[in-house]
JSON list of C-alpha atoms in Angstrom, two decimals:
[
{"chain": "A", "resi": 24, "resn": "UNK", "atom": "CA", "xyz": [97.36, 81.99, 105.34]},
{"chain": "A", "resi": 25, "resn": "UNK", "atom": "CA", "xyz": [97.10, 85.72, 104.85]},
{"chain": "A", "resi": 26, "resn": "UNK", "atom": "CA", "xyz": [95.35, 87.44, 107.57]},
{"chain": "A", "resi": 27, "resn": "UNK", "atom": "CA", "xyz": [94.48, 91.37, 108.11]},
{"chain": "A", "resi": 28, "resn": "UNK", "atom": "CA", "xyz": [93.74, 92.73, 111.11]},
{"chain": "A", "resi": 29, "resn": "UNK", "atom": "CA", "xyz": [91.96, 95.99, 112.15]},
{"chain": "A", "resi": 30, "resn": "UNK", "atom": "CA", "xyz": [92.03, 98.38, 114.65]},
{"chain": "A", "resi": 31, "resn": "UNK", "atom": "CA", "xyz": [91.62, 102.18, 115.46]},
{"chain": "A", "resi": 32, "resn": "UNK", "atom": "CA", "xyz": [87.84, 102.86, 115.08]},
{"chain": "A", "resi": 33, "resn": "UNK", "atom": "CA", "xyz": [85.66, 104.51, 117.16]},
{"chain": "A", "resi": 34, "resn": "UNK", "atom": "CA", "xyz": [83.62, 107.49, 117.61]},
{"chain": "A", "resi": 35, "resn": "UNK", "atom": "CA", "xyz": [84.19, 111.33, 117.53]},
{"chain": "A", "resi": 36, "resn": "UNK", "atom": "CA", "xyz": [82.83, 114.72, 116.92]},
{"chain": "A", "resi": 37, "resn": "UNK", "atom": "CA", "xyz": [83.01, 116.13, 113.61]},
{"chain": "A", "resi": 38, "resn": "UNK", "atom": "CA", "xyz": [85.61, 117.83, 112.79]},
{"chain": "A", "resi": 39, "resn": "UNK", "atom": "CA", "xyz": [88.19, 115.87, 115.04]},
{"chain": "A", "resi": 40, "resn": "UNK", "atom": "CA", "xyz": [90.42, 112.84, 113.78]},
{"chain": "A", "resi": 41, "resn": "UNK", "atom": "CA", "xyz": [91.16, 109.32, 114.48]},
{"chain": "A", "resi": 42, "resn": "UNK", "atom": "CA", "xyz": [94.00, 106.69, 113.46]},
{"chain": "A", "resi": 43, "resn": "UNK", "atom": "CA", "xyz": [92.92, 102.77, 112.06]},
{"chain": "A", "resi": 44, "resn": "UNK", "atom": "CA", "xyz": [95.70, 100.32, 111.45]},
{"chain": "A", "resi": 45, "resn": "UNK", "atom": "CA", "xyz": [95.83, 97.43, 109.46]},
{"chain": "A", "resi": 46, "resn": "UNK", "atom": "CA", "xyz": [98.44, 94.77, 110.54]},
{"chain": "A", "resi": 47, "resn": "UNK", "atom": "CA", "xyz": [98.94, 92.24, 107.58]},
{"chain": "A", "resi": 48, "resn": "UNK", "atom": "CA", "xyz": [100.80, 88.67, 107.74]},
{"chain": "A", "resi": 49, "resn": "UNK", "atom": "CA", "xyz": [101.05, 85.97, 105.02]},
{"chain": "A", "resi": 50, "resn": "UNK", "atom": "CA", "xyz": [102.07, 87.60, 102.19]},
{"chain": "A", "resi": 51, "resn": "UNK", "atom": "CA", "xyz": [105.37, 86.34, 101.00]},
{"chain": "A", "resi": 52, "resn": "UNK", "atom": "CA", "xyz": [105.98, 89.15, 98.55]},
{"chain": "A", "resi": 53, "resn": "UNK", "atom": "CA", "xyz": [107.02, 92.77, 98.90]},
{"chain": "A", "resi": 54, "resn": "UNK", "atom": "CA", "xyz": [104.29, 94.00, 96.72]},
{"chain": "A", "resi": 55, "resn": "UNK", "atom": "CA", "xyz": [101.35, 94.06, 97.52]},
{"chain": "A", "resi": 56, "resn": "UNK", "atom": "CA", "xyz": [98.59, 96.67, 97.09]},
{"chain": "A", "resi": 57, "resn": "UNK", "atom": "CA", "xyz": [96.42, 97.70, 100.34]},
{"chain": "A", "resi": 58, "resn": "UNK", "atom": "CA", "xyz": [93.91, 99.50, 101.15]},
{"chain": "A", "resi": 59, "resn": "UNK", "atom": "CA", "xyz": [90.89, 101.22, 102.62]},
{"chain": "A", "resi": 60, "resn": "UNK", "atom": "CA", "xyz": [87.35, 100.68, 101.60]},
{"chain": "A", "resi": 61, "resn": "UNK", "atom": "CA", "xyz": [84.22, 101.87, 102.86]},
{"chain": "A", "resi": 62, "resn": "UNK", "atom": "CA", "xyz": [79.82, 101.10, 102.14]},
{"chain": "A", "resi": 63, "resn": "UNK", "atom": "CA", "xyz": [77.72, 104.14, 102.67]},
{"chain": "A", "resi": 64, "resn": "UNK", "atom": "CA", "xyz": [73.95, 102.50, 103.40]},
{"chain": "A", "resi": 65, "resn": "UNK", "atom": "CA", "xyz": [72.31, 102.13, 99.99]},
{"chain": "A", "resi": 66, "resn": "UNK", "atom": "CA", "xyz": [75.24, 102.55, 97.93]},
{"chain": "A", "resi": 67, "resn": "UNK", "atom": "CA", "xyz": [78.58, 100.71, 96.21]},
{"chain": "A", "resi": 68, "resn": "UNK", "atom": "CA", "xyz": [81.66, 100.38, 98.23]},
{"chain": "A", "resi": 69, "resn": "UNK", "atom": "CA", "xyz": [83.89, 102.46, 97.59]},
{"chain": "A", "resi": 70, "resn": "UNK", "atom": "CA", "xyz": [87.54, 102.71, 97.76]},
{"chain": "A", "resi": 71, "resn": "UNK", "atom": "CA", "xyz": [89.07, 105.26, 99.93]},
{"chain": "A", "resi": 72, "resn": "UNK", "atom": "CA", "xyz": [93.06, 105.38, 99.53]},
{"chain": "A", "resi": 73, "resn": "UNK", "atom": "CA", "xyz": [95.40, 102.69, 98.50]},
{"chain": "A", "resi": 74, "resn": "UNK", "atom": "CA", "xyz": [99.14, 102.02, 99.10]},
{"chain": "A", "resi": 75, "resn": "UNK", "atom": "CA", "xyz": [101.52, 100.30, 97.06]},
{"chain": "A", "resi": 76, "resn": "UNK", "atom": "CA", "xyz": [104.10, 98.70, 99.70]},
{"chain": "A", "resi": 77, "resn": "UNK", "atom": "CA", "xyz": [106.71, 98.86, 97.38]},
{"chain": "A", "resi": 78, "resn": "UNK", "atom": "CA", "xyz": [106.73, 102.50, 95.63]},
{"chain": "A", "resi": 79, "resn": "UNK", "atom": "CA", "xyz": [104.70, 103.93, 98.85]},
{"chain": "A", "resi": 80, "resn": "UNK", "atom": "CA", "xyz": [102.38, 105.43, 96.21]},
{"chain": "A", "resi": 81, "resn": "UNK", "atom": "CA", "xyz": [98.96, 106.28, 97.55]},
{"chain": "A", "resi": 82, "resn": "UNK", "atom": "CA", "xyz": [95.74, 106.94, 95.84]},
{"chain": "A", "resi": 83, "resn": "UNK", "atom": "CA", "xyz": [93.09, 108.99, 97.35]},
{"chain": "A", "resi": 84, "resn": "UNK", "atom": "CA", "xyz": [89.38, 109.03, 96.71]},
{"chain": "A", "resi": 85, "resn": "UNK", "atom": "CA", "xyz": [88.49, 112.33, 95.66]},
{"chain": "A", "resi": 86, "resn": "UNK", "atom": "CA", "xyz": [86.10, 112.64, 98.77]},
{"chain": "A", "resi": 87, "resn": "UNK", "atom": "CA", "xyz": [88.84, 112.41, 101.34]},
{"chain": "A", "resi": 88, "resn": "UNK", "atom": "CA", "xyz": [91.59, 113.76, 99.91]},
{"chain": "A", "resi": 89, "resn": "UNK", "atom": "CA", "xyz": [93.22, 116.35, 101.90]},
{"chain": "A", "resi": 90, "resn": "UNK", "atom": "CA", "xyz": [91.96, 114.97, 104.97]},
{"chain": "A", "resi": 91, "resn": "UNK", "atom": "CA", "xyz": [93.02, 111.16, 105.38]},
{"chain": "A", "resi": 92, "resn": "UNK", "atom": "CA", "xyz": [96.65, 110.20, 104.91]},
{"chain": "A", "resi": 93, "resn": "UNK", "atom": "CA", "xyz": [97.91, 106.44, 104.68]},
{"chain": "A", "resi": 94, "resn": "UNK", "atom": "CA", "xyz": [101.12, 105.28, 105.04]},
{"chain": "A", "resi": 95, "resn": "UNK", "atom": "CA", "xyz": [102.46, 101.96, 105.69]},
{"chain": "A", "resi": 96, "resn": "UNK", "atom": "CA", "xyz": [105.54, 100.67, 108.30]},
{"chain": "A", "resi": 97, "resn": "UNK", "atom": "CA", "xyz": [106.89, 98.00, 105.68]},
{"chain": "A", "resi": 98, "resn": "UNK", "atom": "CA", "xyz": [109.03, 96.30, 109.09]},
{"chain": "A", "resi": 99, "resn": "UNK", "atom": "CA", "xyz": [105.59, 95.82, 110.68]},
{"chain": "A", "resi": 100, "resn": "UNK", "atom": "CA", "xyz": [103.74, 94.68, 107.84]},
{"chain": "A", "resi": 101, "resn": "UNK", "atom": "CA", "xyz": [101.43, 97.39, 108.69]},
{"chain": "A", "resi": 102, "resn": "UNK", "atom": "CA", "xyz": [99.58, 100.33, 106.98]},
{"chain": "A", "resi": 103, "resn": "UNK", "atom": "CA", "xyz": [97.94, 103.81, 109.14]},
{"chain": "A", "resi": 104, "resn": "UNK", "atom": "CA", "xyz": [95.00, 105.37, 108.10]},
{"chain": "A", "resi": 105, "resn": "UNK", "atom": "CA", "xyz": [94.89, 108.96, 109.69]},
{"chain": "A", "resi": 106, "resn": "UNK", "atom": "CA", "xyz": [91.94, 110.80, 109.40]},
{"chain": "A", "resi": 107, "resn": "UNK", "atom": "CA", "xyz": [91.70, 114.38, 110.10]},
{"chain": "A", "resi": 108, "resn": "UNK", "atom": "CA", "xyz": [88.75, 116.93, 109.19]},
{"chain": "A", "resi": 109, "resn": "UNK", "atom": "CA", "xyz": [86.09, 113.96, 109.99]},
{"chain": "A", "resi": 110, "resn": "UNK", "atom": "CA", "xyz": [82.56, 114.71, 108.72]},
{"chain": "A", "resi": 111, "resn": "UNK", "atom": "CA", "xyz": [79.37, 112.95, 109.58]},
{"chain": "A", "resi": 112, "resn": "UNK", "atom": "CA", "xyz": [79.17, 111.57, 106.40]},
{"chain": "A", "resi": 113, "resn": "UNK", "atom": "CA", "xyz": [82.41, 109.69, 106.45]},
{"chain": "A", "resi": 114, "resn": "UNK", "atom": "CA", "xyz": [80.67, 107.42, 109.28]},
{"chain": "A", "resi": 115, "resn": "UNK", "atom": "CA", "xyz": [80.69, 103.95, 107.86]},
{"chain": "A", "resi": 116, "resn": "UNK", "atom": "CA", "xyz": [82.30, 100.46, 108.56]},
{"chain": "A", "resi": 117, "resn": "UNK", "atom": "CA", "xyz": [85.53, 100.80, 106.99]},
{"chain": "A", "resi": 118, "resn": "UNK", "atom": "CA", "xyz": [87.47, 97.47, 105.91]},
{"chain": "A", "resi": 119, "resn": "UNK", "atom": "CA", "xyz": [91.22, 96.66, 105.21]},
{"chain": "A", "resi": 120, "resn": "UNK", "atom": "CA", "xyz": [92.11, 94.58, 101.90]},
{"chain": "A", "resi": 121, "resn": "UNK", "atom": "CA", "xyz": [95.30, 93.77, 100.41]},
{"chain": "A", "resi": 122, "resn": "UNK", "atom": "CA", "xyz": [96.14, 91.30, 97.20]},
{"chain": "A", "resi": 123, "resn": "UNK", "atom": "CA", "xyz": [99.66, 90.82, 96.36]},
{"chain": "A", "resi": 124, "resn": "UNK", "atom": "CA", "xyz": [100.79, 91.62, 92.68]},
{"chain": "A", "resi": 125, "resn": "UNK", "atom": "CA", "xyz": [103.56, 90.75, 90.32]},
{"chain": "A", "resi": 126, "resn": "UNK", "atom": "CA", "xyz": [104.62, 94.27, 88.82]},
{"chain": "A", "resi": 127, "resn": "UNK", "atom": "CA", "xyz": [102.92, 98.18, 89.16]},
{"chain": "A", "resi": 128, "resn": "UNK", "atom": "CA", "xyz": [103.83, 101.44, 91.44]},
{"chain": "A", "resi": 129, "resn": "UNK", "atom": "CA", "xyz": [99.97, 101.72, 91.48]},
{"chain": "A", "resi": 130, "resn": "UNK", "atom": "CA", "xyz": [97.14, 100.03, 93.32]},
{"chain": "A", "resi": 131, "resn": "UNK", "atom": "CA", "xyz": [93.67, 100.42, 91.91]},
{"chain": "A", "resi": 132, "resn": "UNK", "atom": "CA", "xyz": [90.56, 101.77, 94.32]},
{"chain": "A", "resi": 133, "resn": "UNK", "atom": "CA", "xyz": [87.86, 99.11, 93.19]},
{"chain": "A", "resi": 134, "resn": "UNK", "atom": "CA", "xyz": [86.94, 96.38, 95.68]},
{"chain": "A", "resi": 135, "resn": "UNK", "atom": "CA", "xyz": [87.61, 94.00, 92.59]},
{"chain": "A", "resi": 136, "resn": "UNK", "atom": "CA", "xyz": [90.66, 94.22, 92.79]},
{"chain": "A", "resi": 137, "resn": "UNK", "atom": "CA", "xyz": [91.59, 92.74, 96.28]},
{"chain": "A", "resi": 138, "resn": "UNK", "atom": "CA", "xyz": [91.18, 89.41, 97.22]},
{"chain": "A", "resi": 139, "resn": "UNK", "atom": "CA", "xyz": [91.98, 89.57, 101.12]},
{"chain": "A", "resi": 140, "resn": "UNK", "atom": "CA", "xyz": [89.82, 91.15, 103.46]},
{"chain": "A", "resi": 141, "resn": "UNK", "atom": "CA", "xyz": [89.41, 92.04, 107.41]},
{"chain": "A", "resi": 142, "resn": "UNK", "atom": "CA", "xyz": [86.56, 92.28, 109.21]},
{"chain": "A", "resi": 143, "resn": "UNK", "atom": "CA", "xyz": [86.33, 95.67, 109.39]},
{"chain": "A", "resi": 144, "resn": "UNK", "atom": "CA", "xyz": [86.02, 98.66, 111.95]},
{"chain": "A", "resi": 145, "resn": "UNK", "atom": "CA", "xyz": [83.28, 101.35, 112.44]},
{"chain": "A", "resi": 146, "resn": "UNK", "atom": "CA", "xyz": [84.13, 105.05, 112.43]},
{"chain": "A", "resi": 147, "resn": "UNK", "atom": "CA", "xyz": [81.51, 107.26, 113.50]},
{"chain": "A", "resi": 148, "resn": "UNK", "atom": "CA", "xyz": [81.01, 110.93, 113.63]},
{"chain": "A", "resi": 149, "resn": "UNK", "atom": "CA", "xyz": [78.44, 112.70, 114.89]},
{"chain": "A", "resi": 150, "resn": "UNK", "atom": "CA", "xyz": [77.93, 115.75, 117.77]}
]
């Protein structure tokens, strides 16, 4: 049973940072594709940054990039989200989600894509 696990949220001042993790277990592949995703009030989630555990290649949503960087500890099944630069408007609930794939370097930032998903963790940043 694949299960994702969240931590690292919390609450800061603009302009500071702050770390999430996402521990993953279940998976019985070495690919699979993971990432952030975030729902700003009134609007479409939207996908953040992704990792491919295999290649390492990361995809960044045009609104963070810059300022968040993921990377991923393959030995601890784990992938860190650090966020530097926060703004007020990157407050939101921000969820893990991973689906393992067959073949690709790439992993795609729509929510459609992913079929596991944590509970989630809220960032917020405010003075």
């Amino acid at each position: 049973q694949v299960q994702l696990v969240e931590s690292g949220g919390g609450s800061v001042e603009p302009g500071g940072s702050l770390r999430l993790s996402c521990a993953a277990s279940g998976y019985t592949t070495g690919r699979v594709c993971m990432g952030w995703f975030r729902q700003p009030p009134g609007k479409a989630r939207e996908g953040v940054t992704t990792i491919n555990t295999e290649s390492g290649i990361t995809r960044y949503a045009d609104s963070v990039k810059g300022r968040f960087t993921l990377s991923r500890d393959n030995s601890a099944n784990t992938m860190y989200l650090q966020m530097n630069s926060l703004k007020p408007e990157d407050t939101d609930k921000y969820y893990c989600a991973a689906v393992a794939v067959s073949s690709g370097n790439y992993c795609s930032l729509s929510d459609r894509s992913y079929i596991d998903w944590g509970q989630g963790t809220q960032v917020t940043v405010s003075s």
